Amino acid sequence: MSVSDLTAVVTGAGSTRGIGRATAHALAAAGWNIAVLDLDEPSAKDAAHEVAERHGVATVGVGCDVTDEQSVEDALTVLDGAVPPVGALVNNAGITSPTPFLEVSGEEWDRIFAVNLRGAFNVTRRTAAGMTERGFGRIVFLSSVSAERGGGVFGGVAYSAAKAGQLGFTRALARELGPRGVTVNAVAPGLIDTDITGGALEGDRKAELIAGVPVGRNGTVADVADLITYLCREESGYITGATYDVNGGSHMH
Ligand code: NAD
């Protein structure tokens, strides 16, 4: 089976400057067909259109709230017949929040967990069965350096806890699905230049953070997209249950 006969689903790939859209491009350049699921429907369609135009693969863009099981079900139904079967899933949709623990509300905590963890559950649960039936699959989670070092970049306790939850999800699922040809890995980016912080990380704070990065810059979406594409290769089948840092050396362990 070749990746050109399969589709990679990338959640949250609508964001123009985001990791998801760059990943959709990188996977398409490697031959994958692409399905974009994003809360923002016009941006999902725009991303799908852009990827098809640039790489000549089959694509589909669907509006989808990953936190809502029915919305995920409806979105994945749109894929049937429109693009080849799902061979890879990148659980990229995510939200962050810097709220200090003593100020965080239960609602905010739940929202962070809903997108980062329950959302990943909804899409993974619905796509993993087909992968195991075909005996091939690649699942990648977008965790964060915040999960490993306990926040300290931008995200607070809720974000760090949800991203750490993804690491347990990755490892346990890797153990279960390994015998069926499906690998499950996580990437843990450091500070990447996107819009996720809504412009809140600028000026002195940004300079301070970059001073702590041995390679002397913040990361680019291409840095992360390239690593994810590597993990999705057919040849990467002996890599599973792993967490790959992509943080410029800002956290080593
Ligand atoms: P971004 O804000 O640019 O993009 C996130 C996308 O997710 C948006 O297109 C948004 O519409 C979508 N989304 C949000 N809630 C959704 C929902 N309920 N259903 C469907 N789509 C939804 O973010 P980014 O910086 O590209 O981050 C991508 C992933 O990488 C996130 O999981 C983030 O936590 C993780 N990450 C980012 C950084 C960083 O520094 N940018 C660092 C570590 C980890």
mmCIF file of C-alpha atoms and ligand atoms in Angstrom:
data_model
loop_
_atom_site.group_PDB
_atom_site.id
_atom_site.type_symbol
_atom_site.label_atom_id
_atom_site.label_comp_id
_atom_site.label_asym_id
_atom_site.label_seq_id
_atom_site.Cartn_x
_atom_site.Cartn_y
_atom_site.Cartn_z
ATOM 1 C CA MET A 1 0.000 0.000 0.000
ATOM 2 C CA SER A 2 1.319 3.435 -0.925
ATOM 3 C CA VAL A 3 0.480 6.660 0.877
ATOM 4 C CA SER A 4 -0.855 8.027 -2.428
ATOM 5 C CA ASP A 5 -3.742 5.532 -2.027
ATOM 6 C CA LEU A 6 -4.502 6.869 1.457
ATOM 7 C CA THR A 7 -5.693 10.043 3.142
ATOM 8 C CA ALA A 8 -4.149 11.853 6.078
ATOM 9 C CA VAL A 9 -6.679 13.602 8.319
ATOM 10 C CA VAL A 10 -5.273 16.753 9.907
ATOM 11 C CA THR A 11 -7.473 18.403 12.528
ATOM 12 C CA GLY A 12 -7.186 22.138 13.109
ATOM 13 C CA ALA A 13 -5.409 22.662 9.779
ATOM 14 C CA GLY A 14 -7.485 25.708 8.862
ATOM 15 C CA SER A 15 -5.357 28.281 10.683
ATOM 16 C CA THR A 16 -3.346 30.038 7.953
ATOM 17 C CA ARG A 17 -0.112 30.355 9.942
ATOM 18 C CA GLY A 18 -0.658 27.217 11.999
ATOM 19 C CA ILE A 19 1.191 23.926 12.407
ATOM 20 C CA GLY A 20 -1.769 21.971 10.987
ATOM 21 C CA ARG A 21 -1.835 23.730 7.634
ATOM 22 C CA ALA A 22 1.932 23.394 7.233
ATOM 23 C CA THR A 23 1.593 19.709 8.089
ATOM 24 C CA ALA A 24 -1.147 19.238 5.497
ATOM 25 C CA HIS A 25 1.201 20.728 2.883
ATOM 26 C CA ALA A 26 4.161 18.619 3.979
ATOM 27 C CA LEU A 27 2.135 15.393 3.982
ATOM 28 C CA ALA A 28 0.688 16.213 0.549
ATOM 29 C CA ALA A 29 4.191 16.887 -0.774
ATOM 30 C CA ALA A 30 5.039 13.352 0.413
ATOM 31 C CA GLY A 31 2.100 11.975 -1.590
ATOM 32 C CA TRP A 32 -0.700 11.777 0.974
ATOM 33 C CA ASN A 33 -4.226 12.855 0.096
ATOM 34 C CA ILE A 34 -5.517 15.276 2.718
ATOM 35 C CA ALA A 35 -8.657 15.853 4.772
ATOM 36 C CA VAL A 36 -8.797 19.029 6.835
ATOM 37 C CA LEU A 37 -11.199 19.165 9.785
ATOM 38 C CA ASP A 38 -11.478 22.554 11.446
ATOM 39 C CA LEU A 39 -13.964 24.418 13.604
ATOM 40 C CA ASP A 40 -13.673 27.262 11.113
ATOM 41 C CA GLU A 41 -15.328 25.807 7.995
ATOM 42 C CA PRO A 42 -14.205 28.448 5.444
ATOM 43 C CA SER A 43 -10.594 28.054 6.575
ATOM 44 C CA ALA A 44 -10.869 24.238 6.343
ATOM 45 C CA LYS A 45 -12.097 24.548 2.760
ATOM 46 C CA ASP A 46 -9.471 27.150 1.941
ATOM 47 C CA ALA A 47 -6.700 24.884 3.290
ATOM 48 C CA ALA A 48 -8.008 21.902 1.302
ATOM 49 C CA HIS A 49 -8.175 24.006 -1.856
ATOM 50 C CA GLU A 50 -4.667 25.395 -1.348
ATOM 51 C CA VAL A 51 -3.181 21.924 -0.731
ATOM 52 C CA ALA A 52 -4.883 20.438 -3.810
ATOM 53 C CA GLU A 53 -3.715 23.295 -5.987
ATOM 54 C CA ARG A 54 -0.133 23.156 -4.803
ATOM 55 C CA HIS A 55 0.387 19.389 -4.683
ATOM 56 C CA GLY A 56 -2.200 17.855 -7.023
ATOM 57 C CA VAL A 57 -3.526 15.374 -4.446
ATOM 58 C CA ALA A 58 -7.167 14.699 -3.540
ATOM 59 C CA THR A 59 -8.335 16.875 -0.655
ATOM 60 C CA VAL A 60 -11.444 17.709 1.300
ATOM 61 C CA GLY A 61 -12.054 20.434 3.859
ATOM 62 C CA VAL A 62 -14.860 20.080 6.371
ATOM 63 C CA GLY A 63 -16.164 22.237 9.198
ATOM 64 C CA CYS A 64 -16.005 20.173 12.382
ATOM 65 C CA ASP A 65 -15.979 20.703 16.130
ATOM 66 C CA VAL A 66 -13.736 17.892 17.352
ATOM 67 C CA THR A 67 -15.239 18.125 20.849
ATOM 68 C CA ASP A 68 -18.630 17.058 19.496
ATOM 69 C CA GLU A 69 -18.946 13.353 18.606
ATOM 70 C CA GLN A 70 -21.784 13.940 16.151
ATOM 71 C CA SER A 71 -19.905 16.698 14.389
ATOM 72 C CA VAL A 72 -16.898 14.362 14.014
ATOM 73 C CA GLU A 73 -19.140 11.572 12.764
ATOM 74 C CA ASP A 74 -20.734 13.896 10.182
ATOM 75 C CA ALA A 75 -17.373 15.263 9.038
ATOM 76 C CA LEU A 76 -15.819 11.834 8.576
ATOM 77 C CA THR A 77 -18.878 10.683 6.624
ATOM 78 C CA VAL A 78 -18.116 13.453 4.120
ATOM 79 C CA LEU A 79 -14.716 11.796 3.507
ATOM 80 C CA ASP A 80 -16.265 8.498 2.378
ATOM 81 C CA GLY A 81 -16.101 8.425 -1.384
ATOM 82 C CA ALA A 82 -14.550 11.914 -1.631
ATOM 83 C CA VAL A 83 -10.991 10.849 -0.750
ATOM 84 C CA PRO A 84 -9.185 7.494 -0.328
ATOM 85 C CA PRO A 85 -9.356 5.652 3.031
ATOM 86 C CA VAL A 86 -7.786 7.199 6.103
ATOM 87 C CA GLY A 87 -4.221 6.013 6.693
ATOM 88 C CA ALA A 88 -3.010 8.740 9.013
ATOM 89 C CA LEU A 89 -4.416 11.062 11.625
ATOM 90 C CA VAL A 90 -2.712 14.138 13.013
ATOM 91 C CA ASN A 91 -4.449 15.253 16.209
ATOM 92 C CA ASN A 92 -3.448 18.878 15.848
ATOM 93 C CA ALA A 93 -6.561 20.861 16.869
ATOM 94 C CA GLY A 94 -5.755 22.472 20.185
ATOM 95 C CA ILE A 95 -6.322 25.506 22.344
ATOM 96 C CA THR A 96 -4.194 26.967 25.084
ATOM 97 C CA SER A 97 -4.656 29.295 28.013
ATOM 98 C CA PRO A 98 -2.201 31.031 30.342
ATOM 99 C CA THR A 99 -4.663 31.442 33.235
ATOM 100 C CA PRO A 100 -2.896 30.871 36.587
ATOM 101 C CA PHE A 101 -4.181 27.844 38.478
ATOM 102 C CA LEU A 102 -5.655 29.835 41.360
ATOM 103 C CA GLU A 103 -7.780 31.786 38.881
ATOM 104 C CA VAL A 104 -8.800 29.064 36.448
ATOM 105 C CA SER A 105 -12.504 28.165 36.385
ATOM 106 C CA GLY A 106 -13.923 24.668 36.003
ATOM 107 C CA GLU A 107 -15.430 25.721 32.663
ATOM 108 C CA GLU A 108 -12.074 26.828 31.313
ATOM 109 C CA TRP A 109 -10.378 23.645 32.542
ATOM 110 C CA ASP A 110 -13.052 21.570 30.801
ATOM 111 C CA ARG A 111 -12.717 23.521 27.553
ATOM 112 C CA ILE A 112 -8.959 22.956 27.403
ATOM 113 C CA PHE A 113 -9.452 19.243 28.041
ATOM 114 C CA ALA A 114 -12.388 19.035 25.623
ATOM 115 C CA VAL A 115 -10.391 20.213 22.616
ATOM 116 C CA ASN A 116 -6.979 18.735 23.390
ATOM 117 C CA LEU A 117 -8.050 15.366 24.807
ATOM 118 C CA ARG A 118 -11.704 14.561 24.210
ATOM 119 C CA GLY A 119 -11.396 15.985 20.680
ATOM 120 C CA ALA A 120 -8.440 13.721 19.992
ATOM 121 C CA PHE A 121 -10.411 10.804 21.434
ATOM 122 C CA ASN A 122 -13.422 11.502 19.195
ATOM 123 C CA VAL A 123 -11.446 11.591 15.955
ATOM 124 C CA THR A 124 -9.040 8.786 16.864
ATOM 125 C CA ARG A 125 -11.844 6.486 18.023
ATOM 126 C CA ARG A 126 -13.685 6.990 14.740
ATOM 127 C CA THR A 127 -10.653 6.542 12.420
ATOM 128 C CA ALA A 128 -8.498 3.906 14.159
ATOM 129 C CA ALA A 129 -10.816 0.984 13.401
ATOM 130 C CA GLY A 130 -10.396 1.393 9.633
ATOM 131 C CA MET A 131 -6.624 1.619 10.055
ATOM 132 C CA THR A 132 -6.505 -1.647 11.994
ATOM 133 C CA GLU A 133 -8.736 -3.357 9.411
ATOM 134 C CA ARG A 134 -6.324 -2.329 6.651
ATOM 135 C CA GLY A 135 -3.329 -3.240 8.826
ATOM 136 C CA PHE A 136 -1.685 0.143 8.402
ATOM 137 C CA GLY A 137 -1.982 3.450 10.182
ATOM 138 C CA ARG A 138 -0.070 6.409 11.551
ATOM 139 C CA ILE A 139 -1.393 8.549 14.401
ATOM 140 C CA VAL A 140 0.453 11.623 15.659
ATOM 141 C CA PHE A 141 -0.514 13.813 18.612
ATOM 142 C CA LEU A 142 0.506 17.451 18.975
ATOM 143 C CA SER A 143 1.578 17.532 22.594
ATOM 144 C CA SER A 144 3.848 20.283 23.890
ATOM 145 C CA VAL A 145 7.044 20.994 25.771
ATOM 146 C CA SER A 146 4.610 22.313 28.425
ATOM 147 C CA ALA A 147 3.656 18.693 29.158
ATOM 148 C CA GLU A 148 7.282 17.794 29.844
ATOM 149 C CA ARG A 149 8.561 20.790 31.777
ATOM 150 C CA GLY A 150 5.357 21.857 33.546
ATOM 151 C CA GLY A 151 4.267 24.895 31.530
ATOM 152 C CA GLY A 152 6.485 27.952 31.750
ATOM 153 C CA VAL A 153 6.244 28.925 28.073
ATOM 154 C CA PHE A 154 2.690 30.197 27.690
ATOM 155 C CA GLY A 155 0.153 27.520 28.652
ATOM 156 C CA GLY A 156 -0.884 27.139 32.278
ATOM 157 C CA VAL A 157 -1.679 24.092 34.401
ATOM 158 C CA ALA A 158 -4.794 23.072 32.433
ATOM 159 C CA TYR A 159 -2.912 23.114 29.126
ATOM 160 C CA SER A 160 0.125 21.315 30.561
ATOM 161 C CA ALA A 161 -2.091 18.661 32.141
ATOM 162 C CA ALA A 162 -4.086 18.098 28.938
ATOM 163 C CA LYS A 163 -0.923 17.894 26.840
ATOM 164 C CA ALA A 164 0.595 15.455 29.345
ATOM 165 C CA GLY A 165 -2.632 13.445 29.092
ATOM 166 C CA GLN A 166 -1.974 13.130 25.378
ATOM 167 C CA LEU A 167 1.347 11.439 26.138
ATOM 168 C CA GLY A 168 -0.363 8.705 28.173
ATOM 169 C CA PHE A 169 -2.967 8.404 25.407
ATOM 170 C CA THR A 170 -0.166 8.011 22.839
ATOM 171 C CA ARG A 171 1.716 5.341 24.743
ATOM 172 C CA ALA A 172 -1.248 3.186 25.754
ATOM 173 C CA LEU A 173 -2.730 3.352 22.265
ATOM 174 C CA ALA A 174 0.644 2.499 20.713
ATOM 175 C CA ARG A 175 0.709 -0.651 22.839
ATOM 176 C CA GLU A 176 -2.836 -1.638 21.779
ATOM 177 C CA LEU A 177 -2.596 -0.864 18.081
ATOM 178 C CA GLY A 178 1.014 -1.895 17.404
ATOM 179 C CA PRO A 179 0.094 -5.502 16.590
ATOM 180 C CA ARG A 180 -2.374 -4.202 13.977
ATOM 181 C CA GLY A 181 0.141 -2.149 11.987
ATOM 182 C CA VAL A 182 -0.748 1.224 13.483
ATOM 183 C CA THR A 183 1.937 3.397 15.077
ATOM 184 C CA VAL A 184 1.079 6.149 17.562
ATOM 185 C CA ASN A 185 3.538 8.901 18.408
ATOM 186 C CA ALA A 186 3.586 12.376 19.914
ATOM 187 C CA VAL A 187 5.548 15.456 19.004
ATOM 188 C CA ALA A 188 6.319 18.025 21.673
ATOM 189 C CA PRO A 189 7.038 21.420 20.125
ATOM 190 C CA GLY A 190 8.571 24.290 22.020
ATOM 191 C CA LEU A 191 7.686 27.856 21.108
ATOM 192 C CA ILE A 192 6.515 27.855 17.480
ATOM 193 C CA ASP A 193 5.641 31.034 15.636
ATOM 194 C CA THR A 194 1.832 30.727 15.066
ATOM 195 C CA ASP A 195 -1.302 32.587 16.163
ATOM 196 C CA ILE A 196 -2.242 30.232 19.039
ATOM 197 C CA THR A 197 -1.324 32.744 21.746
ATOM 198 C CA GLY A 198 -3.357 35.455 20.018
ATOM 199 C CA GLY A 199 -0.340 37.780 19.918
ATOM 200 C CA ALA A 200 0.164 37.581 23.687
ATOM 201 C CA LEU A 201 3.781 36.462 23.419
ATOM 202 C CA GLU A 202 5.608 39.441 22.024
ATOM 203 C CA GLY A 203 8.327 41.907 22.977
ATOM 204 C CA ASP A 204 10.445 41.298 26.068
ATOM 205 C CA ARG A 205 8.787 38.015 27.041
ATOM 206 C CA LYS A 206 9.443 36.589 23.580
ATOM 207 C CA ALA A 207 13.071 37.781 23.609
ATOM 208 C CA GLU A 208 13.496 36.216 27.057
ATOM 209 C CA LEU A 209 12.143 32.890 25.830
ATOM 210 C CA ILE A 210 14.351 32.914 22.740
ATOM 211 C CA ALA A 211 17.383 33.598 24.956
ATOM 212 C CA GLY A 212 16.713 30.176 26.504
ATOM 213 C CA VAL A 213 16.736 28.360 23.162
ATOM 214 C CA PRO A 214 20.193 26.971 22.248
ATOM 215 C CA VAL A 215 19.581 27.313 18.489
ATOM 216 C CA GLY A 216 18.727 30.996 19.078
ATOM 217 C CA ARG A 217 15.318 31.294 17.488
ATOM 218 C CA ASN A 218 11.759 30.190 17.970
ATOM 219 C CA GLY A 219 10.500 27.285 15.885
ATOM 220 C CA THR A 220 8.739 27.462 12.550
ATOM 221 C CA VAL A 221 5.684 25.486 11.510
ATOM 222 C CA ALA A 222 7.864 23.771 8.898
ATOM 223 C CA ASP A 223 10.139 22.428 11.670
ATOM 224 C CA VAL A 224 7.162 20.611 13.194
ATOM 225 C CA ALA A 225 5.453 19.615 9.933
ATOM 226 C CA ASP A 226 8.610 17.922 8.705
ATOM 227 C CA LEU A 227 8.891 15.780 11.850
ATOM 228 C CA ILE A 228 5.233 14.738 11.664
ATOM 229 C CA THR A 229 5.621 13.785 8.003
ATOM 230 C CA TYR A 230 8.651 11.667 8.894
ATOM 231 C CA LEU A 231 6.640 9.801 11.541
ATOM 232 C CA CYS A 232 3.853 9.145 9.012
ATOM 233 C CA ARG A 233 6.133 7.454 6.458
ATOM 234 C CA GLU A 234 5.610 3.764 5.783
ATOM 235 C CA GLU A 235 9.308 3.324 6.630
ATOM 236 C CA SER A 236 8.748 4.710 10.158
ATOM 237 C CA GLY A 237 6.844 1.578 11.238
ATOM 238 C CA TYR A 238 9.297 0.683 14.011
ATOM 239 C CA ILE A 239 8.818 4.019 15.758
ATOM 240 C CA THR A 240 5.865 3.947 18.130
ATOM 241 C CA GLY A 241 4.899 5.162 21.584
ATOM 242 C CA ALA A 242 7.601 7.804 21.267
ATOM 243 C CA THR A 243 7.598 11.508 22.062
ATOM 244 C CA TYR A 244 9.732 13.617 19.770
ATOM 245 C CA ASP A 245 10.942 16.990 20.995
ATOM 246 C CA VAL A 246 11.124 19.813 18.474
ATOM 247 C CA ASN A 247 12.137 22.702 20.693
ATOM 248 C CA GLY A 248 15.535 23.988 19.557
ATOM 249 C CA GLY A 249 17.122 22.446 22.656
ATOM 250 C CA SER A 250 15.113 24.614 25.059
ATOM 251 C CA HIS A 251 14.255 21.525 27.101
ATOM 252 C CA MET A 252 16.480 18.452 27.236
ATOM 253 C CA HIS A 253 15.834 15.323 29.265
HETATM 254 P P1 NAD B 1 -3.508 27.597 15.863
HETATM 255 O O1 NAD B 1 -4.309 28.338 16.878
HETATM 256 O O2 NAD B 1 -2.773 28.339 14.803
HETATM 257 O O3 NAD B 1 -4.413 26.507 15.162
HETATM 258 C C1 NAD B 1 -5.307 25.698 15.889
HETATM 259 C C2 NAD B 1 -6.438 25.293 14.969
HETATM 260 O O4 NAD B 1 -7.308 24.427 15.701
HETATM 261 C C3 NAD B 1 -7.268 26.477 14.469
HETATM 262 O O5 NAD B 1 -7.392 26.392 13.051
HETATM 263 C C4 NAD B 1 -8.620 26.284 15.165
HETATM 264 O O6 NAD B 1 -9.710 26.718 14.396
HETATM 265 C C5 NAD B 1 -8.634 24.776 15.366
HETATM 266 N N1 NAD B 1 -9.543 24.373 16.446
HETATM 267 C C6 NAD B 1 -9.654 24.903 17.692
HETATM 268 N N2 NAD B 1 -10.645 24.305 18.376
HETATM 269 C C7 NAD B 1 -11.168 23.373 17.536
HETATM 270 C C8 NAD B 1 -12.238 22.446 17.651
HETATM 271 N N3 NAD B 1 -12.981 22.363 18.774
HETATM 272 N N4 NAD B 1 -12.507 21.641 16.597
HETATM 273 C C9 NAD B 1 -11.792 21.728 15.452
HETATM 274 N N5 NAD B 1 -10.781 22.595 15.275
HETATM 275 C C10 NAD B 1 -10.472 23.408 16.304
HETATM 276 O O7 NAD B 1 -2.488 26.688 16.710
HETATM 277 P P2 NAD B 1 -1.034 26.096 16.419
HETATM 278 O O8 NAD B 1 -0.059 26.948 17.125
HETATM 279 O O9 NAD B 1 -0.863 25.770 14.986
HETATM 280 O O10 NAD B 1 -1.129 24.750 17.281
HETATM 281 C C11 NAD B 1 -1.449 23.491 16.741
HETATM 282 C C12 NAD B 1 -1.247 22.434 17.806
HETATM 283 O O11 NAD B 1 0.115 22.434 18.239
HETATM 284 C C13 NAD B 1 -2.097 22.640 19.056
HETATM 285 O O12 NAD B 1 -2.549 21.392 19.536
HETATM 286 C C14 NAD B 1 -1.121 23.262 20.030
HETATM 287 O O13 NAD B 1 -1.497 23.033 21.365
HETATM 288 C C15 NAD B 1 0.166 22.551 19.651
HETATM 289 N N6 NAD B 1 1.365 23.297 20.031
HETATM 290 C C16 NAD B 1 1.605 24.563 19.573
HETATM 291 C C17 NAD B 1 2.748 25.243 19.978
HETATM 292 C C18 NAD B 1 3.071 26.657 19.513
HETATM 293 O O14 NAD B 1 4.001 27.264 20.068
HETATM 294 N N7 NAD B 1 2.385 27.196 18.529
HETATM 295 C C19 NAD B 1 3.653 24.620 20.861
HETATM 296 C C20 NAD B 1 3.370 23.341 21.307
HETATM 297 C C21 NAD B 1 2.228 22.689 20.893
#
